[in-house]
Amino acid sequence: MDLDTLLSFEWGAMAPEFIILGVATILSIVDLFAPKHLDRKIFGWIGFAGILLALASLINLVGLGPVSILYDTFRLDGFAKAFKILLLIGAALVMLLALSYKPKEGMEEYKGEFYYLLLAGLLGAMMMASSGDLITLFVGLELLSLSSYILAGIRKKHLPSNESAMKYVVNGGIATAFTLFGMSYVYGLTGTTNLIEMTNVLPNLANAQYIYILGIAFFMIFVGLSFKLATAPFHMWAPDVYQGAPTPVTAFLSVVSKTAGFVILIRILLTVFGNAFAGNSGVAAMTNFLVGMQDYIAFLAAATMIIGNVVALRQRNIKRVFAYSSIAHAGYLLVAVTAMSSFMFDALWFYLGAYLFMNVGAFAVIQLLTQHTDNEDIGVFAGLYKRAPWLAVAMGVFILSLAGIPGTAGFIGKLNIFIGALASEPAHYVLASVMIATTVISYFYYFGVLTQMFFRPAAEDEGEGGKIRVPVGLSIALVICVVATIVFGLFPNIALDFFHTNFEGFADFLQ
Amino acid sequence: MTFSGELLAFLCLALVAVIGGVLLLNLTKVVHMVVALVFTFISLAGIYVLLSAEFVAVVQVLIYSGAITIIMLFGIMLTRHNDTSEPKGGALKKIFLFLGVLGFGVAVYIGIYNLDFNPQATTLHENNTEQIGMALYSKYIIPFELTSVLLLVALIGAIILAKNDNKKEADKE
């Protein structure tokens, strides 16, 4: 390959990735040579600006048709664009949270590293969203995982942080092994790592033996990726890691990492295993294969919703409550994946977007209340309405949205998924009823937080220290999250219309 | 399946690899575990040679049996080198684990024991290394470059986690 061929590709389509990579590299070099006393907070603002710039360049690319560089190792289609927008917004909000993060024992020495590791993780997540090749997808997955492992353990003097990083690495290693094992079988069967080529090869392999192996491969890939989603059977790490990791990192894991997990899952599921779904090859055995797998995903979705919501009832630590709540939300999203209705993409995209705003907002409030004392008991919310009324109202909005009360974005998201489960053929009545039942269960723990904020008196020893000062970065993030949660709850069509006009239901998914 | 020298070689190598893995789990001294691991690595390299993937075989010996093992030994020497792992778990747990592993093994075996692929590629051994290089630096240049970012992240992470950050010592320097 000579230089002309190399330059003939549309590298402009990769502009958002190049921006993130460039900012991360520059920050790491500047960090090395900058004087020790320089406040590394400026890095955070540069990183934030970089993410916004990448977002702007991505929105600039929205009108572009599907671009494929070097045999699909990078591809920019509607699917990639839609989800990369979510990833970038999520990462920008998390960056704002990180800017205002001041743990008790101080983290000045690693502030700089914190920001560019966050950017590196974001780069991995973006590559996971826009590639049509198993190798790139896997490298992106590992880049995200590796950055997250380090971020989780970056508070070196804080024992729970060390524990959480260790647990995350061990569990992540096992999950990666599962994923890679499954991928290797798919590669062995089809002889290619390119997802689209696989779609063309697989219909020729429709005999019982191959389908059996494909089943094993599917099972392994799904189990491995369920680690990133924090769904059953790989959810056990979530409470410990969420609790121990610094709060901005927890927000990153529960929003950006989860979104990236769903993106890679859908990409592999629908292109490799779902060619019957796309309707371009009606091999009967293949269709049976996917329907059989559907029952399995449905079972996992139900198990995830039940485990997440029921165990959350017993938690006293606020970050553990939100860890189980995040497991439960992954379960709701799996319902959409199971149903595979015609508007699965809309439902998933909208729900992930709504979840992004409400969850980052909730973590912003949690960070503000818990960082000074390291006290993460649910009691820190006691009397918040008296101490800081606006903060309490904001948190109230997020909680209502997470619970799925009408008038918030969370409600619309849940409604979309619910209708999708009933509208698909065959309708998933059991799954839909499990979803309703577990949502009702979730009201108990969500409203427990509300009771603390509005009806409980504040603890006495905080008499004069009750004043809460909200840092600039955090207040920007809070305002954005509150506004988005309410606006998308009242006028969901703003988001859905944008989605339909610009991405045309991902018609270019398999091109 | 006919009996051939290739099959015999494969059986020996596979047996050594599996025994190495089992020993790794059952031995109690860390240094012995590393030695067991080396057996697995080297026999895997032998299997790669049988599959005419010479380059991968050489890399396997260099990186895994060489570099990684040495780093592990260094790690063991610099920390508690007489460490032994405590026996863990009850008998019931062990039985369940064994059944799980057995079940998985059977499930995979059912899938592969009678697998019949279409005619295999026969040119894999010709200029093996060159072919890999061509693919890596042209077709797969994007994941290749992304891997370098991955390594950078791993490097920075290792420095963050391992650096001795005693403030006073840092000021003395």
Coordinates of C-alpha atoms in Angstrom, one line a residue, chain A:
Chain A
M1 CA 0.0 0.0 0.0
D2 CA 1.6 3.3 -1.1
L3 CA 0.9 6.8 0.2
D4 CA -1.7 7.6 -2.5
T5 CA -3.9 4.7 -1.5
L6 CA -3.4 5.6 2.1
L7 CA -4.5 9.2 1.5
S8 CA -7.4 8.2 -0.7
F9 CA -9.4 7.1 2.3
E10 CA -11.8 9.6 3.8
W11 CA -9.9 10.2 7.0
G12 CA -12.1 13.2 7.7
A13 CA -14.7 10.7 8.9
M14 CA -12.4 9.9 11.8
A15 CA -12.0 13.5 12.9
P16 CA -13.8 13.0 16.3
E17 CA -11.5 10.1 17.1
F18 CA -8.4 12.1 16.0
I19 CA -9.4 15.0 18.1
I20 CA -9.8 12.9 21.2
L21 CA -6.6 11.0 20.6
G22 CA -4.7 14.3 19.9
V23 CA -6.0 16.0 23.1
A24 CA -5.1 12.9 25.2
T25 CA -1.6 12.7 23.7
I26 CA -0.9 16.4 24.1
L27 CA -2.2 16.3 27.7
S28 CA 0.0 13.4 28.6
I29 CA 3.1 15.1 27.1
V30 CA 2.4 18.4 28.7
D31 CA 1.8 16.7 32.0
L32 CA 5.3 15.2 31.8
F33 CA 7.0 18.6 31.3
A34 CA 4.8 21.0 33.2
P35 CA 6.1 22.2 36.6
K36 CA 4.9 20.2 39.6
H37 CA 3.0 23.1 41.2
L38 CA 0.8 23.8 38.1
D39 CA -2.8 23.1 38.9
R40 CA -3.8 20.2 36.8
K41 CA -7.4 21.3 36.8
I42 CA -6.7 23.2 33.6
F43 CA -6.1 19.8 31.9
G44 CA -9.7 18.9 32.7
W45 CA -11.0 22.0 31.0
I46 CA -8.8 21.3 28.0
G47 CA -10.1 17.8 27.9
F48 CA -13.7 19.1 28.2
A49 CA -13.1 21.5 25.3
G50 CA -11.6 18.6 23.3
I51 CA -14.7 16.5 23.8
L52 CA -17.0 19.4 22.8
L53 CA -14.9 19.9 19.7
A54 CA -15.1 16.2 18.8
L55 CA -18.9 16.4 19.4
A56 CA -19.1 19.4 17.1
S57 CA -17.1 17.7 14.4
L58 CA -19.3 14.6 14.7
I59 CA -22.5 16.6 14.3
N60 CA -20.8 18.1 11.3
L61 CA -20.4 14.6 9.9
V62 CA -24.0 13.6 10.5
G63 CA -25.1 14.3 7.0
L64 CA -22.4 12.2 5.5
G65 CA -23.3 8.8 4.0
P66 CA -21.8 5.6 5.4
V67 CA -18.0 5.8 5.2
S68 CA -15.8 2.7 5.4
I69 CA -12.0 2.9 5.8
L70 CA -9.7 0.0 5.2
Y71 CA -12.1 -2.9 4.9
D72 CA -14.5 -1.7 7.5
T73 CA -11.9 -1.6 10.3
F74 CA -13.4 1.8 10.7
R75 CA -16.9 2.5 9.6
L76 CA -19.1 5.6 10.2
D77 CA -22.7 4.7 9.6
G78 CA -25.9 6.1 11.2
F79 CA -25.6 3.6 14.0
A80 CA -22.1 4.7 14.9
K81 CA -23.0 8.4 14.7
A82 CA -26.1 8.1 16.8
F83 CA -24.4 6.3 19.6
K84 CA -21.1 8.2 19.5
I85 CA -23.1 11.4 20.2
L86 CA -24.4 9.7 23.4
L87 CA -20.9 8.6 24.3
L88 CA -19.4 12.1 23.8
I89 CA -22.1 13.8 25.8
G90 CA -21.8 11.3 28.6
A91 CA -18.0 11.7 28.7
A92 CA -18.3 15.5 28.6
L93 CA -20.6 15.5 31.7
V94 CA -18.4 13.0 33.5
M95 CA -15.4 15.3 32.8
L96 CA -17.4 18.2 34.5
L97 CA -17.9 15.9 37.5
A98 CA -14.3 15.0 37.6
L99 CA -13.3 18.7 37.5
S100 CA -15.2 19.3 40.8
Y101 CA -14.0 16.1 42.5
K102 CA -12.1 16.6 45.7
P103 CA -11.7 13.5 47.8
K104 CA -10.7 13.7 51.4
E105 CA -7.1 12.5 51.1
G106 CA -6.4 14.6 48.0
M107 CA -5.5 13.3 44.6
E108 CA -3.5 16.2 43.2
E109 CA -0.6 14.0 42.1
Y110 CA -2.8 12.0 39.7
K111 CA -5.2 14.7 38.6
G112 CA -3.5 15.0 35.2
E113 CA -3.4 11.2 34.5
F114 CA -7.1 11.0 35.5
Y115 CA -8.1 13.3 32.7
Y116 CA -6.2 11.7 29.9
L117 CA -7.1 8.2 31.0
L118 CA -10.7 9.2 30.8
L119 CA -10.1 10.5 27.3
A120 CA -8.4 7.2 26.3
G121 CA -11.3 5.2 27.7
L122 CA -13.6 7.4 25.6
L123 CA -11.5 6.7 22.5
G124 CA -11.9 3.0 23.1
A125 CA -15.7 3.4 23.5
M126 CA -15.9 5.4 20.3
M127 CA -14.0 2.8 18.3
M128 CA -16.4 0.1 19.7
A129 CA -19.2 2.1 18.2
S130 CA -17.8 2.6 14.8
S131 CA -16.1 -0.5 13.5
G132 CA -17.3 -3.4 11.4
D133 CA -14.3 -5.6 12.2
L134 CA -14.0 -7.9 15.2
I135 CA -10.3 -7.0 15.7
T136 CA -10.9 -3.3 16.0
L137 CA -14.0 -3.9 18.1
F138 CA -12.0 -6.0 20.5
V139 CA -9.1 -3.6 20.7
G140 CA -11.5 -0.8 21.4
L141 CA -13.2 -2.9 24.1
E142 CA -9.8 -3.5 25.8
L143 CA -8.8 0.1 25.6
L144 CA -12.0 1.1 27.4
S145 CA -11.6 -1.7 30.0
L146 CA -7.9 -1.0 30.7
S147 CA -8.5 2.7 31.2
S148 CA -11.4 1.9 33.5
Y149 CA -9.4 -0.5 35.6
I150 CA -6.8 2.2 36.3
L151 CA -9.4 4.9 36.9
A152 CA -11.2 2.7 39.4
G153 CA -8.0 2.3 41.4
I154 CA -6.7 5.8 41.1
R155 CA -7.3 6.7 44.8
K156 CA -4.3 4.8 45.9
K157 CA -4.6 5.6 49.6
H158 CA -8.2 4.7 49.7
L159 CA -8.7 1.0 50.6
P160 CA -12.2 0.5 48.9
S161 CA -10.7 2.0 45.7
N162 CA -7.9 -0.5 45.7
E163 CA -10.3 -3.3 46.3
S164 CA -12.6 -2.2 43.5
A165 CA -9.8 -1.9 41.0
M166 CA -8.6 -5.4 41.9
K167 CA -12.1 -6.9 41.6
Y168 CA -12.7 -5.1 38.4
V169 CA -9.4 -6.4 36.8
V170 CA -10.0 -10.0 37.8
N171 CA -13.6 -10.0 36.6
G172 CA -12.8 -8.1 33.5
G173 CA -10.0 -10.5 32.6
I174 CA -12.3 -13.5 32.9
A175 CA -15.0 -11.7 30.8
T176 CA -12.5 -10.8 28.1
A177 CA -11.4 -14.4 27.9
F178 CA -15.0 -15.5 27.3
T179 CA -15.6 -12.9 24.7
L180 CA -12.4 -13.7 22.8
F181 CA -13.1 -17.4 22.9
G182 CA -16.5 -16.8 21.4
M183 CA -15.1 -14.5 18.7
S184 CA -12.4 -17.1 17.8
Y185 CA -15.2 -19.6 17.1
V186 CA -17.0 -17.2 14.9
Y187 CA -13.8 -16.4 13.1
G188 CA -13.0 -20.1 12.7
L189 CA -16.3 -20.8 11.2
T190 CA -16.4 -18.0 8.7
G191 CA -12.7 -17.4 8.0
T192 CA -13.0 -13.6 8.3
T193 CA -13.2 -11.0 11.0
N194 CA -15.2 -8.6 8.9
L195 CA -18.8 -8.6 10.2
I196 CA -20.4 -7.9 6.8
E197 CA -18.5 -10.7 5.1
M198 CA -19.5 -13.0 7.9
T199 CA -23.1 -12.1 7.2
N200 CA -22.6 -13.3 3.6
V201 CA -20.7 -16.5 4.6
L202 CA -23.0 -17.7 7.4
P203 CA -26.0 -18.7 5.3
N204 CA -23.8 -21.3 3.6
L205 CA -23.1 -22.9 6.9
A206 CA -26.6 -23.7 7.8
N207 CA -26.2 -27.3 9.0
A208 CA -26.8 -28.6 12.5
Q209 CA -23.2 -29.0 13.4
Y210 CA -22.2 -25.4 12.5
I211 CA -25.2 -24.0 14.1
Y212 CA -24.4 -25.8 17.3
I213 CA -20.9 -24.2 17.4
L214 CA -22.4 -20.9 16.5
G215 CA -24.7 -21.3 19.5
I216 CA -21.6 -21.9 21.7
A217 CA -19.9 -18.8 20.2
F218 CA -23.0 -16.7 20.7
F219 CA -23.3 -17.8 24.3
M220 CA -19.7 -17.0 25.0
I221 CA -19.7 -13.6 23.4
F222 CA -22.9 -12.7 25.1
V223 CA -21.7 -13.8 28.6
G224 CA -18.4 -12.0 28.1
L225 CA -20.1 -8.7 27.0
S226 CA -22.6 -8.9 29.8
F227 CA -19.7 -7.9 32.0
K228 CA -19.6 -4.5 30.3
L229 CA -23.3 -4.1 30.6
A230 CA -23.3 -5.3 34.2
T231 CA -26.2 -7.7 33.6
A232 CA -26.6 -11.2 34.9
P233 CA -24.6 -13.5 34.9
F234 CA -21.7 -11.0 35.1
H235 CA -23.2 -8.4 37.4
M236 CA -21.5 -9.3 40.7
W237 CA -18.6 -6.9 40.3
A238 CA -20.8 -3.8 39.9
P239 CA -21.8 -3.0 43.6
D240 CA -18.2 -3.4 44.9
V241 CA -16.6 -1.5 42.0
Y242 CA -19.2 1.3 42.0
Q243 CA -18.8 1.7 45.7
G244 CA -15.0 1.8 45.8
A245 CA -14.3 3.8 42.6
P246 CA -14.1 7.6 42.7
T247 CA -17.6 9.0 42.0
P248 CA -16.8 10.4 38.6
V249 CA -15.4 7.1 37.6
T250 CA -18.6 5.4 38.9
A251 CA -20.6 7.7 36.7
F252 CA -18.3 6.9 33.7
L253 CA -18.7 3.1 34.3
S254 CA -22.5 3.3 34.6
V255 CA -23.0 5.6 31.6
V256 CA -20.3 5.6 29.0
S257 CA -19.1 2.0 29.6
K258 CA -22.6 0.6 29.7
T259 CA -23.6 2.4 26.5
A260 CA -20.5 1.2 24.7
G261 CA -21.3 -2.4 25.9
F262 CA -24.7 -2.2 24.4
V263 CA -23.4 -0.7 21.2
I264 CA -20.8 -3.6 20.6
L265 CA -23.4 -6.2 21.6
I266 CA -26.0 -5.0 19.1
R267 CA -23.4 -4.6 16.4
I268 CA -22.2 -8.2 16.8
L269 CA -25.6 -9.6 17.6
L270 CA -27.4 -8.1 14.6
T271 CA -24.8 -8.4 11.9
V272 CA -23.3 -11.8 12.7
F273 CA -26.2 -13.6 14.4
G274 CA -29.1 -11.6 13.1
N275 CA -29.0 -11.9 9.3
A276 CA -32.4 -13.5 9.4
F277 CA -33.5 -10.3 11.2
A278 CA -32.3 -8.2 8.3
G279 CA -34.3 -10.4 6.0
N280 CA -31.6 -10.9 3.3
S281 CA -31.3 -14.6 3.7
G282 CA -34.3 -16.6 4.9
V283 CA -32.6 -19.8 5.9
A284 CA -35.0 -21.5 8.2
A285 CA -32.4 -23.0 10.5
M286 CA -30.9 -19.6 11.0
T287 CA -34.2 -18.1 12.1
N288 CA -34.8 -20.8 14.5
F289 CA -31.3 -20.2 15.9
L290 CA -32.1 -16.6 16.7
V291 CA -35.5 -17.3 18.1
G292 CA -33.9 -19.9 20.4
M293 CA -31.4 -17.4 21.5
Q294 CA -34.1 -14.8 22.1
D295 CA -35.6 -17.0 24.9
Y296 CA -32.2 -17.1 26.5
I297 CA -31.7 -13.3 26.4
A298 CA -35.2 -12.9 27.7
F299 CA -34.4 -15.1 30.7
L300 CA -31.2 -13.1 31.4
A301 CA -33.1 -9.8 31.1
A302 CA -35.8 -10.9 33.6
A303 CA -33.1 -12.3 36.0
T304 CA -31.2 -9.0 35.7
M305 CA -34.3 -6.8 36.4
I306 CA -35.3 -9.0 39.4
I307 CA -31.8 -9.3 41.0
G308 CA -31.1 -5.6 40.5
N309 CA -34.3 -4.2 41.9
V310 CA -34.8 -6.7 44.8
V311 CA -31.2 -6.6 46.1
A312 CA -31.2 -2.8 45.9
L313 CA -34.0 -2.8 48.6
R314 CA -31.5 -4.1 51.2
Q315 CA -28.7 -1.6 50.6
R316 CA -27.8 1.3 52.9
N317 CA -24.9 2.7 50.9
I318 CA -26.0 5.1 48.4
K319 CA -23.5 4.1 45.7
R320 CA -24.5 0.5 46.1
V321 CA -28.1 1.4 45.7
F322 CA -27.2 3.1 42.4
A323 CA -25.1 0.1 41.4
Y324 CA -28.0 -2.2 41.7
S325 CA -30.3 0.4 40.1
S326 CA -27.8 0.5 37.2
I327 CA -28.0 -3.3 36.9
A328 CA -31.8 -3.1 36.8
H329 CA -31.7 -0.4 34.1
A330 CA -29.4 -2.7 32.0
G331 CA -32.1 -5.3 32.4
Y332 CA -34.8 -3.0 31.0
L333 CA -32.5 -2.3 28.0
L334 CA -32.0 -6.0 27.5
V335 CA -35.8 -6.3 27.2
A336 CA -35.6 -4.1 24.1
V337 CA -32.8 -6.2 22.7
T338 CA -34.8 -9.4 23.3
A339 CA -37.9 -8.0 21.6
M340 CA -36.1 -7.0 18.5
S341 CA -39.1 -5.0 17.4
S342 CA -39.0 -2.7 14.5
F343 CA -38.2 0.2 16.7
M344 CA -35.7 -1.4 18.9
F345 CA -33.0 1.1 17.8
D346 CA -35.2 4.1 18.8
A347 CA -36.1 2.6 22.1
L348 CA -32.5 1.8 23.0
W349 CA -31.0 5.0 21.8
F350 CA -33.6 7.1 23.6
Y351 CA -33.4 5.1 26.8
L352 CA -29.6 5.2 26.9
G353 CA -29.8 9.0 26.3
A354 CA -32.3 9.5 29.1
Y355 CA -30.4 7.2 31.4
L356 CA -27.2 9.2 30.7
F357 CA -28.7 12.5 31.8
M358 CA -30.6 11.2 34.8
N359 CA -27.8 9.0 36.1
V360 CA -24.9 11.5 35.7
G361 CA -27.1 14.1 37.4
A362 CA -27.8 11.8 40.3
F363 CA -24.1 10.9 40.6
A364 CA -23.2 14.6 40.6
V365 CA -25.4 15.2 43.6
I366 CA -24.1 12.0 45.3
Q367 CA -20.5 13.2 44.7
L368 CA -21.2 16.6 46.2
L369 CA -22.7 15.1 49.4
T370 CA -20.3 12.3 50.0
Q371 CA -16.8 13.5 48.9
H372 CA -15.9 15.4 52.0
T373 CA -16.8 12.9 54.6
D374 CA -16.4 9.5 52.8
N375 CA -19.8 8.8 54.5
E376 CA -21.9 7.1 51.8
D377 CA -24.8 6.1 54.0
I378 CA -28.2 6.9 52.5
G379 CA -28.6 9.2 55.6
V380 CA -26.4 11.9 54.0
F381 CA -29.5 12.9 52.1
A382 CA -31.4 13.6 55.3
G383 CA -32.8 17.1 55.4
L384 CA -31.2 18.1 52.1
Y385 CA -34.3 20.1 51.2
K386 CA -33.7 22.3 54.2
R387 CA -30.0 22.7 53.6
A388 CA -30.0 23.2 49.8
P389 CA -33.5 23.3 48.3
W390 CA -32.4 23.5 44.7
L391 CA -30.1 20.6 45.0
A392 CA -32.9 18.6 46.6
V393 CA -35.3 19.5 43.8
A394 CA -32.7 18.5 41.1
M395 CA -32.1 15.2 42.8
G396 CA -35.8 14.7 43.1
V397 CA -36.2 15.1 39.3
F398 CA -33.4 12.5 38.7
I399 CA -34.9 10.0 41.1
L400 CA -38.4 10.4 39.6
S401 CA -36.9 10.0 36.1
L402 CA -35.0 6.9 37.2
A403 CA -38.1 5.5 38.7
G404 CA -40.0 6.2 35.5
I405 CA -42.7 8.7 36.6
P406 CA -44.6 10.4 33.8
G407 CA -43.3 13.8 32.8
T408 CA -39.6 12.7 32.8
A409 CA -37.3 11.3 30.2
G410 CA -37.1 8.0 32.1
F411 CA -40.8 7.4 31.6
I412 CA -40.8 7.9 27.9
G413 CA -37.8 5.6 27.6
K414 CA -39.5 2.8 29.6
L415 CA -42.7 3.3 27.7
N416 CA -40.9 2.8 24.4
I417 CA -39.3 -0.4 25.5
F418 CA -42.5 -1.7 27.0
I419 CA -44.5 -1.0 23.8
G420 CA -41.7 -2.6 21.8
A421 CA -41.9 -5.8 23.9
L422 CA -45.7 -6.0 23.3
A423 CA -45.6 -5.0 19.7
S424 CA -43.1 -7.5 18.5
E425 CA -44.0 -10.8 17.0
P426 CA -44.5 -13.0 19.2
A427 CA -45.3 -10.5 22.0
H428 CA -43.3 -10.9 25.2
Y429 CA -46.1 -10.7 27.8
V430 CA -44.1 -12.3 30.6
L431 CA -41.1 -10.1 30.1
A432 CA -43.3 -7.0 29.9
S433 CA -45.1 -8.0 33.2
V434 CA -41.7 -8.7 34.9
M435 CA -40.6 -5.2 33.8
I436 CA -43.7 -3.6 35.3
A437 CA -43.5 -5.6 38.5
T438 CA -39.8 -4.8 39.0
T439 CA -40.4 -1.1 38.3
V440 CA -42.9 -1.0 41.1
I441 CA -40.4 -2.7 43.4
S442 CA -37.8 0.0 42.4
Y443 CA -40.2 2.7 43.7
F444 CA -39.4 1.5 47.3
Y445 CA -35.7 2.3 47.2
Y446 CA -36.0 5.4 45.0
F447 CA -38.7 6.9 47.2
G448 CA -36.6 6.0 50.2
V449 CA -34.1 8.6 49.0
L450 CA -36.8 11.1 48.4
T451 CA -38.2 10.6 52.0
Q452 CA -34.7 11.2 53.3
M453 CA -34.3 14.5 51.4
F454 CA -37.7 16.0 52.0
F455 CA -39.1 14.6 55.3
R456 CA -36.1 13.7 57.5
P457 CA -34.4 16.3 59.7
A458 CA -30.7 16.9 59.1
A459 CA -28.2 15.3 61.4
E460 CA -27.3 17.6 64.3
D461 CA -23.6 17.8 63.9
E462 CA -24.1 19.5 60.5
G463 CA -25.8 22.5 62.1
E464 CA -23.5 25.2 60.7
G465 CA -21.7 23.0 58.2
G466 CA -25.0 22.4 56.5
K467 CA -24.3 25.0 53.8
I468 CA -23.4 23.3 50.6
R469 CA -21.3 25.1 48.0
V470 CA -21.7 23.8 44.5
P471 CA -18.6 24.1 42.3
V472 CA -18.9 25.6 38.8
G473 CA -18.3 22.5 36.8
L474 CA -20.8 20.5 38.8
S475 CA -23.5 23.1 38.6
I476 CA -23.1 23.3 34.8
A477 CA -23.5 19.5 34.7
L478 CA -26.5 19.6 37.0
V479 CA -28.3 22.3 35.0
I480 CA -27.8 20.4 31.8
C481 CA -29.0 17.1 33.3
V482 CA -32.1 18.6 34.9
V483 CA -33.1 20.5 31.8
A484 CA -32.5 17.5 29.5
T485 CA -34.4 15.1 31.8
I486 CA -37.5 17.4 31.9
V487 CA -37.4 18.6 28.2
F488 CA -37.0 15.0 26.8
G489 CA -39.7 13.9 29.2
L490 CA -42.2 16.5 28.0
F491 CA -41.2 16.8 24.4
P492 CA -39.6 13.4 23.5
N493 CA -40.1 14.1 19.9
I494 CA -37.3 16.6 19.8
A495 CA -34.9 13.7 20.3
L496 CA -36.9 11.1 18.3
D497 CA -37.3 13.4 15.3
F498 CA -33.6 14.2 15.3
F499 CA -33.0 10.5 15.3
H500 CA -35.4 9.7 12.5
T501 CA -34.5 12.5 10.1
N502 CA -30.8 12.0 10.5
F503 CA -30.2 8.3 10.8
E504 CA -33.2 6.8 8.8
G505 CA -33.6 3.9 11.1
F506 CA -30.0 2.8 10.4
A507 CA -30.8 1.7 6.9
D508 CA -27.0 1.7 6.2
F509 CA -26.3 -0.8 9.0
L510 CA -25.5 -3.7 6.7
Q511 CA -24.1 -1.8 3.7

